[in-house]
Amino acid sequence: MAVVVRMLLSRILALIPLLLGVILFVFVVMRFAPVDPALAAFDGANATAEQLQQFRLENGLLDPLPLQYVHFVWHLAQGDFGTSVITKQPVGDTIATALPLTVQLTLLGLVIALVTALVLGVTSALFRDRWPDKVIRVVTLAGVAAPAFWVALLLVQWLAVGQGLFPTSGYVSPADSFGGWLNSLALPAVSLALPVAAQLTRVIRTSMVEELDKDYVRTARGGGLPPVVVIGRNVLRNALVTPLTVLGLRVGYLLGGAVVIETMFALPGMGQNMIQAVTDGDTAKVQGFVITIAIGFVLVNLIVDVLYLIANPRLRSHA
């Protein structure tokens, strides 16, 4: 346990400069974007040059860039993501409203992807080079090549428009109706999950095949241990160590893919709000949304690192 704590602390310390670098990148990109926050704030109001200059002065836009960055990081450390120049509302309030939906969509997509990948990956490995394996490999190859938005279009055309089984847009809170919530997020979550499930299936199959060819498996089978015990207790546990390293990146893909999927299904999450902020030229909102997603991606990879350490005793022994 002490080893895990030490490794966790070292990972957290290493993440601090990474987060500062991410924040710096987003800050610089937004400052050099062809969008003037002052013009966006007075959109359609025919502001005078004096009003625009006064707005820039009051919001620190005339300060040197290093000083603006320091102020920006200082406010972020206090949980202040700035104020929207369009709605005049704190960006943090908008994030607090939109983030739960994006988290729900990402977690539901992750569960679907993991269950699908485990079933197909293990089945493919156990029936190696036979027809189930060949079918699964062809299907997963197609799934890897299919982008999430294309899968979403097919599912909407087939299951929503054609069959009428699911809504084409909208969101129902789980507090109002769990069934309605699941129904409203089913197609978006499956659209996100299928490409990730296809990639994880191939990784799990490869890891399972490598484990099944090892001597301890042959010894266990020769000793009369039931296949369920050999596969479930030994092979599967060892084979899942490698897919854990891929899982963190795939969760990041789910978070990024949610930006497009939420817009397609009119879900009021981080993605739709960020697209609207880009359209409106609301730099404060765009900064807040991008940084929140980046922080989420970093934290997910931190969790995956800890799980990888727990699942791999050899790392703990070398720590």
Short mmCIF file of N, CA and C in Angstrom, two decimals, residues 3-141:
data_model
loop_
_atom_site.label_atom_id
_atom_site.label_comp_id
_atom_site.label_asym_id
_atom_site.label_seq_id
_atom_site.Cartn_x
_atom_site.Cartn_y
_atom_site.Cartn_z
N VAL A 3 3.76 1.59 -1.29
CA VAL A 3 4.33 1.76 -2.62
C VAL A 3 3.34 2.46 -3.53
N VAL A 4 2.08 2.07 -3.45
CA VAL A 4 1.03 2.68 -4.27
C VAL A 4 0.90 4.16 -3.94
N VAL A 5 0.96 4.49 -2.63
CA VAL A 5 0.84 5.89 -2.22
C VAL A 5 2.02 6.71 -2.74
N ARG A 6 3.22 6.15 -2.64
CA ARG A 6 4.40 6.87 -3.14
C ARG A 6 4.32 7.09 -4.64
N MET A 7 3.92 6.05 -5.36
CA MET A 7 3.78 6.19 -6.80
C MET A 7 2.70 7.20 -7.16
N LEU A 8 1.61 7.20 -6.39
CA LEU A 8 0.53 8.15 -6.65
C LEU A 8 1.01 9.58 -6.44
N LEU A 9 1.75 9.81 -5.36
CA LEU A 9 2.27 11.16 -5.10
C LEU A 9 3.24 11.60 -6.19
N SER A 10 4.08 10.69 -6.65
CA SER A 10 5.02 11.06 -7.71
C SER A 10 4.30 11.38 -9.01
N ARG A 11 3.21 10.63 -9.30
CA ARG A 11 2.42 10.91 -10.51
C ARG A 11 1.75 12.28 -10.40
N ILE A 12 1.22 12.59 -9.21
CA ILE A 12 0.54 13.88 -9.02
C ILE A 12 1.53 15.03 -9.19
N LEU A 13 2.73 14.89 -8.62
CA LEU A 13 3.74 15.93 -8.77
C LEU A 13 4.14 16.11 -10.23
N ALA A 14 4.20 15.00 -10.95
CA ALA A 14 4.56 15.09 -12.37
C ALA A 14 3.46 15.73 -13.20
N LEU A 15 2.22 15.65 -12.71
CA LEU A 15 1.10 16.21 -13.46
C LEU A 15 1.01 17.73 -13.35
N ILE A 16 1.61 18.30 -12.31
CA ILE A 16 1.51 19.75 -12.12
C ILE A 16 2.12 20.52 -13.29
N PRO A 17 3.38 20.26 -13.69
CA PRO A 17 3.90 20.97 -14.87
C PRO A 17 3.15 20.63 -16.15
N LEU A 18 2.62 19.40 -16.24
CA LEU A 18 1.84 19.04 -17.42
C LEU A 18 0.58 19.88 -17.52
N LEU A 19 -0.13 20.04 -16.40
CA LEU A 19 -1.35 20.85 -16.40
C LEU A 19 -1.04 22.31 -16.70
N LEU A 20 0.06 22.82 -16.12
CA LEU A 20 0.44 24.19 -16.41
C LEU A 20 0.76 24.37 -17.89
N GLY A 21 1.39 23.36 -18.48
CA GLY A 21 1.69 23.43 -19.91
C GLY A 21 0.43 23.42 -20.75
N VAL A 22 -0.53 22.58 -20.37
CA VAL A 22 -1.81 22.52 -21.10
C VAL A 22 -2.53 23.86 -21.01
N ILE A 23 -2.56 24.41 -19.79
CA ILE A 23 -3.22 25.70 -19.60
C ILE A 23 -2.52 26.79 -20.42
N LEU A 24 -1.19 26.75 -20.45
CA LEU A 24 -0.44 27.73 -21.24
C LEU A 24 -0.75 27.60 -22.73
N PHE A 25 -0.83 26.37 -23.21
CA PHE A 25 -1.13 26.14 -24.62
C PHE A 25 -2.51 26.70 -24.98
N VAL A 26 -3.51 26.37 -24.16
CA VAL A 26 -4.87 26.87 -24.42
C VAL A 26 -4.90 28.38 -24.35
N PHE A 27 -4.21 28.95 -23.35
CA PHE A 27 -4.18 30.40 -23.18
C PHE A 27 -3.58 31.10 -24.40
N VAL A 28 -2.43 30.61 -24.87
CA VAL A 28 -1.76 31.23 -26.02
C VAL A 28 -2.60 31.10 -27.29
N VAL A 29 -3.16 29.91 -27.51
CA VAL A 29 -3.98 29.71 -28.71
C VAL A 29 -5.18 30.66 -28.72
N MET A 30 -5.84 30.81 -27.58
CA MET A 30 -7.00 31.69 -27.52
C MET A 30 -6.60 33.15 -27.66
N ARG A 31 -5.43 33.54 -27.15
CA ARG A 31 -5.01 34.94 -27.27
C ARG A 31 -4.66 35.30 -28.72
N PHE A 32 -4.20 34.32 -29.49
CA PHE A 32 -3.85 34.60 -30.89
C PHE A 32 -4.96 34.18 -31.85
N ALA A 33 -6.10 33.77 -31.31
CA ALA A 33 -7.24 33.43 -32.16
C ALA A 33 -7.81 34.71 -32.80
N PRO A 34 -8.34 34.61 -34.01
CA PRO A 34 -8.87 35.81 -34.70
C PRO A 34 -10.22 36.25 -34.14
N VAL A 35 -10.32 36.30 -32.83
CA VAL A 35 -11.56 36.71 -32.16
C VAL A 35 -11.21 37.76 -31.12
N ASP A 36 -11.84 38.90 -31.19
CA ASP A 36 -11.62 39.97 -30.22
C ASP A 36 -12.72 39.90 -29.16
N PRO A 37 -12.37 39.57 -27.91
CA PRO A 37 -13.40 39.49 -26.87
C PRO A 37 -14.19 40.79 -26.71
N ALA A 38 -13.54 41.91 -26.95
CA ALA A 38 -14.24 43.20 -26.83
C ALA A 38 -15.33 43.32 -27.88
N LEU A 39 -15.01 42.96 -29.13
CA LEU A 39 -16.03 43.02 -30.18
C LEU A 39 -17.15 42.02 -29.91
N ALA A 40 -16.79 40.83 -29.39
CA ALA A 40 -17.81 39.84 -29.08
C ALA A 40 -18.74 40.32 -27.96
N ALA A 41 -18.18 41.06 -26.99
CA ALA A 41 -18.98 41.55 -25.87
C ALA A 41 -19.99 42.61 -26.32
N PHE A 42 -19.62 43.39 -27.35
CA PHE A 42 -20.50 44.45 -27.84
C PHE A 42 -21.14 44.08 -29.17
N ASP A 43 -21.30 42.79 -29.41
CA ASP A 43 -21.82 42.33 -30.69
C ASP A 43 -23.18 42.96 -30.97
N GLY A 44 -23.26 43.65 -32.10
CA GLY A 44 -24.52 44.26 -32.50
C GLY A 44 -24.85 45.54 -31.79
N ALA A 45 -23.96 46.05 -30.92
CA ALA A 45 -24.26 47.27 -30.16
C ALA A 45 -23.59 48.50 -30.74
N ASN A 46 -22.82 48.35 -31.82
CA ASN A 46 -22.12 49.47 -32.45
C ASN A 46 -21.30 50.25 -31.43
N ALA A 47 -20.43 49.54 -30.73
CA ALA A 47 -19.62 50.16 -29.69
C ALA A 47 -18.60 51.11 -30.31
N THR A 48 -18.29 52.16 -29.59
CA THR A 48 -17.28 53.11 -30.04
C THR A 48 -15.89 52.56 -29.70
N ALA A 49 -14.87 53.18 -30.28
CA ALA A 49 -13.49 52.76 -30.02
C ALA A 49 -13.14 52.95 -28.55
N GLU A 50 -13.69 54.02 -27.95
CA GLU A 50 -13.43 54.27 -26.53
C GLU A 50 -14.04 53.17 -25.66
N GLN A 51 -15.24 52.71 -26.00
CA GLN A 51 -15.88 51.64 -25.22
C GLN A 51 -15.10 50.34 -25.34
N LEU A 52 -14.64 50.03 -26.56
CA LEU A 52 -13.85 48.81 -26.76
C LEU A 52 -12.55 48.88 -25.96
N GLN A 53 -11.89 50.04 -25.99
CA GLN A 53 -10.64 50.19 -25.26
C GLN A 53 -10.86 50.10 -23.76
N GLN A 54 -11.96 50.66 -23.28
CA GLN A 54 -12.29 50.59 -21.86
C GLN A 54 -12.55 49.15 -21.43
N PHE A 55 -13.24 48.39 -22.28
CA PHE A 55 -13.50 46.98 -21.97
C PHE A 55 -12.18 46.21 -21.87
N ARG A 56 -11.28 46.43 -22.81
CA ARG A 56 -9.99 45.73 -22.80
C ARG A 56 -9.19 46.10 -21.54
N LEU A 57 -9.26 47.37 -21.14
CA LEU A 57 -8.54 47.81 -19.96
C LEU A 57 -9.11 47.18 -18.70
N GLU A 58 -10.43 47.15 -18.58
CA GLU A 58 -11.07 46.60 -17.39
C GLU A 58 -10.86 45.10 -17.26
N ASN A 59 -10.70 44.41 -18.37
CA ASN A 59 -10.55 42.95 -18.34
C ASN A 59 -9.10 42.50 -18.49
N GLY A 60 -8.18 43.42 -18.38
CA GLY A 60 -6.75 43.07 -18.41
C GLY A 60 -6.23 42.62 -19.75
N LEU A 61 -6.94 42.91 -20.83
CA LEU A 61 -6.52 42.46 -22.15
C LEU A 61 -5.37 43.29 -22.71
N LEU A 62 -5.06 44.41 -22.07
CA LEU A 62 -3.94 45.25 -22.51
C LEU A 62 -2.66 44.97 -21.73
N ASP A 63 -2.76 44.09 -20.71
CA ASP A 63 -1.57 43.72 -19.94
C ASP A 63 -0.65 42.86 -20.79
N PRO A 64 0.65 42.82 -20.45
CA PRO A 64 1.56 41.89 -21.15
C PRO A 64 1.08 40.45 -21.02
N LEU A 65 1.33 39.63 -22.05
CA LEU A 65 0.84 38.25 -22.04
C LEU A 65 1.31 37.45 -20.83
N PRO A 66 2.59 37.55 -20.42
CA PRO A 66 2.99 36.79 -19.21
C PRO A 66 2.17 37.16 -17.99
N LEU A 67 1.87 38.45 -17.83
CA LEU A 67 1.07 38.87 -16.69
C LEU A 67 -0.37 38.37 -16.81
N GLN A 68 -0.92 38.37 -18.02
CA GLN A 68 -2.26 37.82 -18.23
C GLN A 68 -2.30 36.34 -17.88
N TYR A 69 -1.23 35.62 -18.24
CA TYR A 69 -1.19 34.17 -17.96
C TYR A 69 -1.15 33.92 -16.45
N VAL A 70 -0.33 34.71 -15.73
CA VAL A 70 -0.24 34.54 -14.28
C VAL A 70 -1.59 34.81 -13.63
N HIS A 71 -2.27 35.88 -14.06
CA HIS A 71 -3.60 36.18 -13.53
C HIS A 71 -4.58 35.06 -13.86
N PHE A 72 -4.47 34.54 -15.05
CA PHE A 72 -5.38 33.47 -15.49
C PHE A 72 -5.20 32.23 -14.63
N VAL A 73 -3.95 31.82 -14.42
CA VAL A 73 -3.67 30.63 -13.59
C VAL A 73 -4.10 30.87 -12.15
N TRP A 74 -3.87 32.07 -11.64
CA TRP A 74 -4.25 32.39 -10.26
C TRP A 74 -5.76 32.27 -10.07
N HIS A 75 -6.52 32.77 -11.04
CA HIS A 75 -7.97 32.66 -10.94
C HIS A 75 -8.43 31.21 -11.09
N LEU A 76 -7.77 30.46 -11.97
CA LEU A 76 -8.12 29.04 -12.13
C LEU A 76 -7.88 28.27 -10.84
N ALA A 77 -6.78 28.57 -10.15
CA ALA A 77 -6.47 27.89 -8.89
C ALA A 77 -7.54 28.15 -7.84
N GLN A 78 -8.27 29.25 -7.98
CA GLN A 78 -9.36 29.57 -7.06
C GLN A 78 -10.71 29.10 -7.58
N GLY A 79 -10.68 28.35 -8.70
CA GLY A 79 -11.93 27.85 -9.27
C GLY A 79 -12.68 28.87 -10.10
N ASP A 80 -12.01 29.95 -10.49
CA ASP A 80 -12.64 31.01 -11.28
C ASP A 80 -12.23 30.86 -12.73
N PHE A 81 -13.16 30.46 -13.59
CA PHE A 81 -12.88 30.28 -15.01
C PHE A 81 -13.18 31.53 -15.83
N GLY A 82 -13.48 32.62 -15.16
CA GLY A 82 -13.79 33.85 -15.87
C GLY A 82 -15.29 34.03 -16.06
N THR A 83 -15.62 35.10 -16.79
CA THR A 83 -17.02 35.45 -17.04
C THR A 83 -17.28 35.49 -18.53
N SER A 84 -18.39 34.94 -18.94
CA SER A 84 -18.76 34.95 -20.35
C SER A 84 -19.02 36.37 -20.82
N VAL A 85 -18.44 36.74 -21.96
CA VAL A 85 -18.65 38.08 -22.51
C VAL A 85 -20.01 38.18 -23.18
N ILE A 86 -20.66 37.05 -23.41
CA ILE A 86 -21.96 37.05 -24.08
C ILE A 86 -23.10 37.07 -23.05
N THR A 87 -23.07 36.10 -22.13
CA THR A 87 -24.16 35.98 -21.15
C THR A 87 -23.90 36.75 -19.87
N LYS A 88 -22.65 37.18 -19.66
CA LYS A 88 -22.24 37.90 -18.45
C LYS A 88 -22.35 37.01 -17.20
N GLN A 89 -22.42 35.70 -17.40
CA GLN A 89 -22.51 34.75 -16.29
C GLN A 89 -21.15 34.08 -16.08
N PRO A 90 -20.83 33.66 -14.84
CA PRO A 90 -19.56 32.95 -14.60
C PRO A 90 -19.49 31.66 -15.44
N VAL A 91 -18.33 31.46 -16.05
CA VAL A 91 -18.14 30.25 -16.87
C VAL A 91 -18.23 29.01 -16.00
N GLY A 92 -17.78 29.11 -14.75
CA GLY A 92 -17.83 27.96 -13.85
C GLY A 92 -19.24 27.45 -13.64
N ASP A 93 -20.22 28.36 -13.62
CA ASP A 93 -21.61 27.93 -13.46
C ASP A 93 -22.08 27.12 -14.67
N THR A 94 -21.68 27.56 -15.86
CA THR A 94 -22.06 26.83 -17.07
C THR A 94 -21.40 25.46 -17.10
N ILE A 95 -20.13 25.40 -16.68
CA ILE A 95 -19.43 24.11 -16.64
C ILE A 95 -20.09 23.18 -15.63
N ALA A 96 -20.46 23.72 -14.48
CA ALA A 96 -21.10 22.90 -13.45
C ALA A 96 -22.42 22.32 -13.92
N THR A 97 -23.10 23.03 -14.83
CA THR A 97 -24.38 22.55 -15.37
C THR A 97 -24.17 21.54 -16.49
N ALA A 98 -23.16 21.78 -17.35
CA ALA A 98 -22.97 20.95 -18.54
C ALA A 98 -22.11 19.71 -18.28
N LEU A 99 -21.16 19.81 -17.34
CA LEU A 99 -20.22 18.71 -17.13
C LEU A 99 -20.88 17.40 -16.70
N PRO A 100 -21.87 17.41 -15.78
CA PRO A 100 -22.48 16.13 -15.38
C PRO A 100 -23.02 15.32 -16.54
N LEU A 101 -23.64 15.99 -17.52
CA LEU A 101 -24.17 15.24 -18.66
C LEU A 101 -23.04 14.60 -19.46
N THR A 102 -21.97 15.36 -19.69
CA THR A 102 -20.84 14.81 -20.44
C THR A 102 -20.21 13.63 -19.71
N VAL A 103 -20.11 13.73 -18.38
CA VAL A 103 -19.57 12.62 -17.57
C VAL A 103 -20.49 11.41 -17.67
N GLN A 104 -21.79 11.63 -17.59
CA GLN A 104 -22.74 10.52 -17.72
C GLN A 104 -22.59 9.83 -19.08
N LEU A 105 -22.51 10.62 -20.14
CA LEU A 105 -22.38 10.06 -21.48
C LEU A 105 -21.07 9.29 -21.63
N THR A 106 -19.99 9.86 -21.10
CA THR A 106 -18.68 9.20 -21.20
C THR A 106 -18.65 7.90 -20.42
N LEU A 107 -19.17 7.92 -19.19
CA LEU A 107 -19.16 6.70 -18.37
C LEU A 107 -20.05 5.61 -18.96
N LEU A 108 -21.22 6.00 -19.47
CA LEU A 108 -22.09 5.01 -20.09
C LEU A 108 -21.43 4.42 -21.34
N GLY A 109 -20.80 5.26 -22.13
CA GLY A 109 -20.07 4.76 -23.29
C GLY A 109 -18.92 3.85 -22.90
N LEU A 110 -18.24 4.20 -21.79
CA LEU A 110 -17.12 3.38 -21.32
C LEU A 110 -17.59 2.00 -20.88
N VAL A 111 -18.70 1.96 -20.15
CA VAL A 111 -19.25 0.67 -19.69
C VAL A 111 -19.62 -0.20 -20.89
N ILE A 112 -20.29 0.38 -21.87
CA ILE A 112 -20.68 -0.37 -23.07
C ILE A 112 -19.44 -0.88 -23.80
N ALA A 113 -18.42 -0.02 -23.92
CA ALA A 113 -17.20 -0.41 -24.62
C ALA A 113 -16.46 -1.53 -23.90
N LEU A 114 -16.36 -1.43 -22.56
CA LEU A 114 -15.63 -2.44 -21.80
C LEU A 114 -16.32 -3.80 -21.84
N VAL A 115 -17.64 -3.81 -21.64
CA VAL A 115 -18.37 -5.07 -21.66
C VAL A 115 -18.27 -5.72 -23.03
N THR A 116 -18.48 -4.93 -24.08
CA THR A 116 -18.40 -5.46 -25.44
C THR A 116 -17.00 -5.98 -25.75
N ALA A 117 -15.99 -5.21 -25.38
CA ALA A 117 -14.61 -5.61 -25.68
C ALA A 117 -14.21 -6.88 -24.92
N LEU A 118 -14.62 -6.99 -23.66
CA LEU A 118 -14.28 -8.19 -22.89
C LEU A 118 -14.92 -9.43 -23.49
N VAL A 119 -16.20 -9.34 -23.82
CA VAL A 119 -16.90 -10.50 -24.39
C VAL A 119 -16.28 -10.90 -25.73
N LEU A 120 -16.12 -9.93 -26.62
CA LEU A 120 -15.61 -10.25 -27.96
C LEU A 120 -14.13 -10.62 -27.92
N GLY A 121 -13.32 -9.91 -27.09
CA GLY A 121 -11.89 -10.20 -27.03
C GLY A 121 -11.59 -11.57 -26.49
N VAL A 122 -12.27 -11.95 -25.39
CA VAL A 122 -12.06 -13.27 -24.80
C VAL A 122 -12.57 -14.36 -25.74
N THR A 123 -13.72 -14.16 -26.34
CA THR A 123 -14.27 -15.15 -27.28
C THR A 123 -13.34 -15.34 -28.47
N SER A 124 -12.83 -14.25 -29.00
CA SER A 124 -11.92 -14.33 -30.14
C SER A 124 -10.65 -15.09 -29.80
N ALA A 125 -10.11 -14.87 -28.59
CA ALA A 125 -8.88 -15.55 -28.19
C ALA A 125 -9.12 -17.04 -27.96
N LEU A 126 -10.25 -17.38 -27.33
CA LEU A 126 -10.53 -18.78 -27.03
C LEU A 126 -10.82 -19.59 -28.30
N PHE A 127 -11.36 -18.93 -29.32
CA PHE A 127 -11.64 -19.62 -30.60
C PHE A 127 -10.65 -19.16 -31.67
N ARG A 128 -9.40 -19.04 -31.27
CA ARG A 128 -8.37 -18.52 -32.16
C ARG A 128 -8.32 -19.28 -33.48
N ASP A 129 -8.31 -18.48 -34.58
CA ASP A 129 -8.19 -18.98 -35.95
C ASP A 129 -9.38 -19.82 -36.41
N ARG A 130 -10.44 -19.84 -35.60
CA ARG A 130 -11.67 -20.49 -36.04
C ARG A 130 -12.68 -19.43 -36.45
N TRP A 131 -13.85 -19.85 -36.92
CA TRP A 131 -14.76 -18.89 -37.53
C TRP A 131 -15.22 -17.78 -36.59
N PRO A 132 -15.46 -18.04 -35.26
CA PRO A 132 -15.83 -16.90 -34.40
C PRO A 132 -14.73 -15.85 -34.34
N ASP A 133 -13.49 -16.32 -34.27
CA ASP A 133 -12.35 -15.40 -34.23
C ASP A 133 -12.26 -14.58 -35.52
N LYS A 134 -12.44 -15.23 -36.65
CA LYS A 134 -12.33 -14.53 -37.93
C LYS A 134 -13.45 -13.50 -38.11
N VAL A 135 -14.65 -13.87 -37.69
CA VAL A 135 -15.77 -12.92 -37.79
C VAL A 135 -15.52 -11.70 -36.89
N ILE A 136 -15.10 -11.95 -35.66
CA ILE A 136 -14.87 -10.85 -34.72
C ILE A 136 -13.75 -9.94 -35.21
N ARG A 137 -12.72 -10.52 -35.78
CA ARG A 137 -11.60 -9.70 -36.27
C ARG A 137 -12.03 -8.82 -37.43
N VAL A 138 -12.87 -9.33 -38.31
CA VAL A 138 -13.36 -8.51 -39.42
C VAL A 138 -14.26 -7.39 -38.90
N VAL A 139 -15.14 -7.72 -37.95
CA VAL A 139 -16.06 -6.72 -37.40
C VAL A 139 -15.29 -5.62 -36.66
N THR A 140 -14.31 -6.02 -35.86
CA THR A 140 -13.55 -5.01 -35.11
C THR A 140 -12.68 -4.17 -36.03
N LEU A 141 -12.19 -4.74 -37.11
CA LEU A 141 -11.42 -3.95 -38.08
C LEU A 141 -12.30 -2.86 -38.69
#
